[in-house]
Amino acid sequence: MPDKKTARLSLATHELADHYLSGRIGRAIQPVAFTPAPEFLAQAPTPNRHYAEAVRLIAAQAPLRILPGERLVGAATLKEAMQHRMPATPFGSLSHSTLGFEKAMQVGYRGIRAEIEARMRRGGLDEEGEDLLRAMRVCLEAAAVWQARYVAAVEQLVSDSAGEDKRHYAGVLAALRRVPENPPETFREAVQALWLLWDFQRLCGNWSGLGRIDKMLGPFLRRDLEAGLISIDEARELLAHFWIKGCEWITAQDRGSGDAQFYQNIILAGVDEAGVPVLNEVTGLVLDVVEELHISDFPIAVRIAADTPEWLLHRIATLQRLGGGIVAVYNDDRIIPSLVRFGYPLEEARNYANDGCWEILIPGKTRFGYQPFDALLLLQETLGVSAAEASPRQNKAECTEWIARPRGAGTLECFADFEALYADFKSRLAREVNRLLDERPFDKAPCPLFSLLVDGCVERGRSYLDGGPCYTVRSPHAGGLPDVANSLLVIRRLVYEEKSLTLSRLAEVLSSDWEGQELLRRRIQADFDFYGNDNAEADALLQRVFNDFTDLVGATRERHGVLRPAGISTFGREGSGFLPHRTATASGRKKGAILAPNFSPSPGTDQRGPTAVIKSHCSVDFSKLPCGTALDLKILPASVRGETGLQALAGLMRAFVRLGGIFMQIDVVDGALLRAAQEHPELYPNLSVRVSGWSARFATLARDWQDMVIARTEQTL
Amino acid sequence: MTRGVEPPPVTGWVYDIQRFSIHDGPGIRTTVFLKGCPLRCAWCHNPESQDCGVEIAMNPGLCIGCGRCLAACPRQCQAMEAGRRLFRREGCLRCGACAASCPVRALEVIGKDRTVESVLQEVLQDKPFYETSGGGMTLSGGEPMAQFAFTLALARAAKEAGLHVCLETCGFAAWEQYEQMLEVTDVFLYDYKESDPVRHREFTGVPPDAILDNLRRLDERGAALVLRCPLVPGYNARDGHLRAIADLANGLRHVQEVNLMPYHPLGEAKCDRLGKESRLRESRFPDESEVSRWLETVAAQTRVPVKRI
Ligand code: SF4
Ligand code: SF4
């Protein structure tokens, strides 16, 4: 039921939202029921053509779905797509990028087709290029087939209905007939165009971020408002329908890493290429819709800066207080200069968006990939300790092997002082970074559909995966840095300053998971001020590790034609992939403990509240981290109550900007609430939590993930 | 004064410094809790603040029975009998040796004699947040005025460092001291505990006259005031007192806000840890409907904004 304070949307829209959020739509989605004919396979001479013909088949055969009262049409109705697979073929699908919807809105499919044709006429493409462009052209034809089916279906509805319904369908039809083949001319057409551009990719299994929705849609709305073509309330309804349809894949029954995670990120505000603020009516409407419907399936980030108006921060704070970490912030004042410093032209830097989580990229121009590795394992190597299990993902090329390499007995004693020990760690860090920097990510897998919306692919005659985009990015991402720094802090003090135990003894203690050493362990936890407490000594060590990592990566801006911006992340691996390979840590954590998420403090170590966390976090020079990182801040509702609470949240965000942070997600949560939701998921079907850039419906998380979220929530009280 | 001889630095007994305090005045604040209080409110939340000087708190729930404090104590105050940890406070020197030896902070030293400079330095760590939120430093306690010289020096140093300063006070101190605080205090968070003089004496141990007198004089001097009103079921949470709160706010010119502070029974657990008797007859969290009714009752009778803290 709409909350009276925020009820701006119609009852019908609320009912539609409830319908989608119940998971009924998602659960009804079936696996693909058609396959390409064998004779077709024989005809398709190349993987690209094979792929493109499969897209055409999907466009012609996928079930349509038009619900009564929906103001937008188009639906991604194949189960394989929800599972991030290409339906009807064995080909892979893509995510972790934000496609060039803005350009596609400016020129329409029509314009993209013209560009392909012009490129083919100009000649000079090699065989691969010709093949790719032909396949792209087929994908465009397929998109037109899909659209035509919806046009026909809505025409039928128009002729079958009367009165109010007829007017409704006629309105839908008018927009649908023109876009996205042609560039939209009105706000309504623009919203419909964006939906179809995005959802057709999804129908074929590709999950793209949405990007800068207010920048794309705002100018249309302003023009329509001025011309009196639409009211602000009607515009809000349209956007609400976009949000609601974005829940088409909710099933609320599946378990796992959460069903709200389709990388459909949205980024608001900031500046345009010329440096003019984007903030417009659509920015506010999006926040209205999210506040009222509490739909978190599009994780929202707002680009803020020193000159962000107070009312916008206030709006963001209001939404943050609803819980679920629905709205995060990026700091333009930090990010734009560091992108320029990395080498992007200023106009490109100003247009940055995210990849589906929070990594920073230039939308519509970037092939993005990151290479996670666990810095804590490198420290384990230095100490000669390792967890017994072998990595289940050893062979996954993208990841480091995630097993500490053994070291010979007795070698620890050769670290005469802390510097010698640190030098060993650093050499391992260098080895790992160099290994990552040497990777060549190019791939011949077919992806003509995705390539359609990425600048550079047509011109170069190369696909998204094969060096086509203006920027191919491969970003080494370090995990575990806060725990490395915390461990080093303890080692330095106990082993080299107080000399109360030797390094080999410490290694034994860690190998045995603190067996018989509970007192020492507790003492360490009680006595040390770790990262996150605004303590100069702890933060200085973190800065040192950070600087060494970013300098090692920063020395190589580009290798093999691939950009290499540094990033810091764990993306939940602190509770999954990294976990089995970590031993106990010198910072007093036992094996199996969930450690620092992304670049946030390790759970339970931050004792001095959010301001101290922000100070510690921002004590490093983030201009050296062009791919970004995240601070996840958990705050209890009681501490941000009332108007004062909103001011305080706004003050935290402003200070974060001033202190030079990159990305911060404030999550107002209550451990008791989460536990209640774990016991009675049926009562809290839509309670959402956000973990490292993505949000998930709590009820859809597997139990161990829920436990992890609860543990993090409670330890940071 | 002889040249070259520095006066000893002003120090004060501080028992906590809390960052990101947002209900002790405007914006994001750091609250400095000082020890010592001339009142003895039956419902005191912070019994550890009542006495000046060091106190030793024990939290038996955290104790792991390692026995280190037994060895550390020069007076055999810490004992283990039939598996139970005992703390015999009679002979305790408050030397803190036991707490220093405890690996799990089951024993804690409460209160530290600190210089103005060291406290200010810690408070300044959050300066960026004060600037972005309109916050600053709040002096609280205990009763900050019980350590007047320190409170004045700290407030002055904070003002010189450009901070907004709030003073939370029970009003029980000499007027001359409040007069000196005027120029270094931006907002007085002034307690109003009980409107009936007899009850006031019973609940707090002192008569209300001097308190009300100081309040009126601060108002006459134009001091910005926030009335802070603890509401404790079974004590002062009755309609007559709620009306008196509104009347008081209406009768003064510079009250910016009335804060109602529903009681929470946290103080009791703290009393246990300190080996103190709780004097409370009744202890429960007031329920939400009760609190809303209090808010409405007061708000209906005054134009001063009423807030729940
Ligand atoms: S403070 Fe000193 S005297 Fe008192 S119990 Fe502790 S060690 Fe013993
Ligand atoms: S030192 Fe601490 S943990 Fe050990 S017995 Fe004493 S109070 Fe308990």
mmCIF file of C-alpha atoms in Angstrom, chain A residues 442-556:
data_model
loop_
_atom_site.group_PDB
_atom_site.id
_atom_site.type_symbol
_atom_site.label_atom_id
_atom_site.label_comp_id
_atom_site.label_asym_id
_atom_site.label_seq_id
_atom_site.Cartn_x
_atom_site.Cartn_y
_atom_site.Cartn_z
ATOM 1 C CA PHE A 442 40.989 -10.554 -26.497
ATOM 2 C CA ASP A 443 38.478 -13.114 -27.474
ATOM 3 C CA LYS A 444 36.924 -14.247 -30.749
ATOM 4 C CA ALA A 445 33.616 -15.302 -29.203
ATOM 5 C CA PRO A 446 30.751 -13.839 -31.248
ATOM 6 C CA CYS A 447 28.935 -10.832 -29.789
ATOM 7 C CA PRO A 448 27.582 -8.731 -32.650
ATOM 8 C CA LEU A 449 24.481 -7.673 -30.726
ATOM 9 C CA PHE A 450 26.389 -6.181 -27.792
ATOM 10 C CA SER A 451 28.897 -4.648 -30.208
ATOM 11 C CA LEU A 452 26.100 -2.684 -31.880
ATOM 12 C CA LEU A 453 25.955 -0.292 -28.958
ATOM 13 C CA VAL A 454 29.669 0.164 -28.334
ATOM 14 C CA ASP A 455 31.599 2.910 -30.060
ATOM 15 C CA GLY A 456 34.585 1.809 -32.055
ATOM 16 C CA CYS A 457 33.359 -1.653 -33.053
ATOM 17 C CA VAL A 458 31.927 -0.579 -36.419
ATOM 18 C CA GLU A 459 34.844 1.651 -37.237
ATOM 19 C CA ARG A 460 37.464 -0.965 -36.380
ATOM 20 C CA GLY A 461 35.519 -3.918 -37.641
ATOM 21 C CA ARG A 462 36.181 -5.708 -34.378
ATOM 22 C CA SER A 463 33.760 -6.932 -31.772
ATOM 23 C CA TYR A 464 33.300 -5.838 -28.189
ATOM 24 C CA LEU A 465 35.443 -8.721 -27.020
ATOM 25 C CA ASP A 466 38.084 -8.399 -29.688
ATOM 26 C CA GLY A 467 39.472 -4.919 -29.326
ATOM 27 C CA GLY A 468 36.632 -3.118 -31.115
ATOM 28 C CA PRO A 469 35.667 -0.621 -28.376
ATOM 29 C CA CYS A 470 37.408 2.728 -27.994
ATOM 30 C CA TYR A 471 38.684 1.459 -24.672
ATOM 31 C CA THR A 472 39.440 -2.069 -23.671
ATOM 32 C CA VAL A 473 39.989 -2.072 -19.935
ATOM 33 C CA ARG A 474 41.450 -4.765 -17.754
ATOM 34 C CA SER A 475 41.677 -3.626 -14.205
ATOM 35 C CA PRO A 476 43.746 -5.408 -11.564
ATOM 36 C CA HIS A 477 41.632 -5.407 -8.415
ATOM 37 C CA ALA A 478 43.259 -6.019 -5.073
ATOM 38 C CA GLY A 479 41.190 -7.529 -2.273
ATOM 39 C CA GLY A 480 42.031 -7.816 1.392
ATOM 40 C CA LEU A 481 44.139 -4.665 1.700
ATOM 41 C CA PRO A 482 42.679 -3.576 5.054
ATOM 42 C CA ASP A 483 43.430 -6.999 6.536
ATOM 43 C CA VAL A 484 46.940 -6.962 5.144
ATOM 44 C CA ALA A 485 47.530 -3.602 6.810
ATOM 45 C CA ASN A 486 45.961 -4.752 10.096
ATOM 46 C CA SER A 487 48.077 -7.899 10.108
ATOM 47 C CA LEU A 488 51.246 -5.966 9.389
ATOM 48 C CA LEU A 489 50.423 -3.614 12.241
ATOM 49 C CA VAL A 490 50.278 -6.508 14.688
ATOM 50 C CA ILE A 491 53.370 -8.210 13.291
ATOM 51 C CA ARG A 492 55.399 -5.042 13.479
ATOM 52 C CA ARG A 493 54.472 -4.335 17.064
ATOM 53 C CA LEU A 494 54.561 -7.833 18.572
ATOM 54 C CA VAL A 495 57.389 -9.374 16.594
ATOM 55 C CA TYR A 496 59.713 -6.462 15.876
ATOM 56 C CA GLU A 497 58.979 -3.831 18.509
ATOM 57 C CA GLU A 498 57.850 -5.619 21.645
ATOM 58 C CA LYS A 499 59.544 -8.823 20.510
ATOM 59 C CA SER A 500 56.981 -10.754 22.520
ATOM 60 C CA LEU A 501 56.880 -13.574 19.982
ATOM 61 C CA THR A 502 58.939 -14.645 17.002
ATOM 62 C CA LEU A 503 57.711 -14.629 13.458
ATOM 63 C CA SER A 504 57.928 -18.409 13.180
ATOM 64 C CA ARG A 505 55.951 -18.761 16.363
ATOM 65 C CA LEU A 506 53.323 -16.431 14.976
ATOM 66 C CA ALA A 507 53.213 -18.459 11.768
ATOM 67 C CA GLU A 508 52.610 -21.595 13.830
ATOM 68 C CA VAL A 509 49.863 -19.892 15.758
ATOM 69 C CA LEU A 510 48.173 -18.832 12.543
ATOM 70 C CA SER A 511 48.555 -22.272 11.002
ATOM 71 C CA SER A 512 46.907 -23.828 14.029
ATOM 72 C CA ASP A 513 44.129 -21.222 13.906
ATOM 73 C CA TRP A 514 45.053 -19.727 17.310
ATOM 74 C CA GLU A 515 44.756 -23.047 19.055
ATOM 75 C CA GLY A 516 45.598 -22.580 22.731
ATOM 76 C CA GLN A 517 46.236 -18.900 22.085
ATOM 77 C CA GLU A 518 42.794 -17.518 22.698
ATOM 78 C CA LEU A 519 44.043 -14.952 25.209
ATOM 79 C CA LEU A 520 46.632 -13.589 22.858
ATOM 80 C CA ARG A 521 44.038 -13.410 20.147
ATOM 81 C CA ARG A 522 41.552 -11.544 22.335
ATOM 82 C CA ARG A 523 44.225 -9.212 23.562
ATOM 83 C CA ILE A 524 45.151 -8.320 19.999
ATOM 84 C CA GLN A 525 41.546 -7.620 19.158
ATOM 85 C CA ALA A 526 41.087 -5.482 22.254
ATOM 86 C CA ASP A 527 44.351 -3.557 22.186
ATOM 87 C CA PHE A 528 44.854 -2.594 18.576
ATOM 88 C CA ASP A 529 43.284 0.305 16.814
ATOM 89 C CA PHE A 530 42.916 -1.103 13.322
ATOM 90 C CA TYR A 531 42.058 0.507 10.008
ATOM 91 C CA GLY A 532 38.741 2.320 10.314
ATOM 92 C CA ASN A 533 39.393 4.113 13.603
ATOM 93 C CA ASP A 534 41.111 7.227 12.293
ATOM 94 C CA ASN A 535 44.301 6.051 13.914
ATOM 95 C CA ALA A 536 47.425 7.486 12.308
ATOM 96 C CA GLU A 537 49.594 4.424 12.777
ATOM 97 C CA ALA A 538 47.126 1.939 11.332
ATOM 98 C CA ASP A 539 46.187 4.234 8.483
ATOM 99 C CA ALA A 540 49.828 4.864 7.619
ATOM 100 C CA LEU A 541 50.368 1.156 7.062
ATOM 101 C CA LEU A 542 47.303 0.981 4.896
ATOM 102 C CA GLN A 543 48.584 3.925 2.892
ATOM 103 C CA ARG A 544 51.866 2.169 2.399
ATOM 104 C CA VAL A 545 50.261 -1.003 1.040
ATOM 105 C CA PHE A 546 47.873 1.070 -1.056
ATOM 106 C CA ASN A 547 50.670 3.154 -2.527
ATOM 107 C CA ASP A 548 52.750 0.130 -3.387
ATOM 108 C CA PHE A 549 49.827 -1.540 -5.118
ATOM 109 C CA THR A 550 48.747 1.536 -7.047
ATOM 110 C CA ASP A 551 52.332 2.419 -8.005
ATOM 111 C CA LEU A 552 52.936 -1.092 -9.307
ATOM 112 C CA VAL A 553 49.811 -0.939 -11.441
ATOM 113 C CA GLY A 554 50.138 2.751 -12.241
ATOM 114 C CA ALA A 555 53.505 2.244 -13.909
ATOM 115 C CA THR A 556 51.698 0.540 -16.789
#
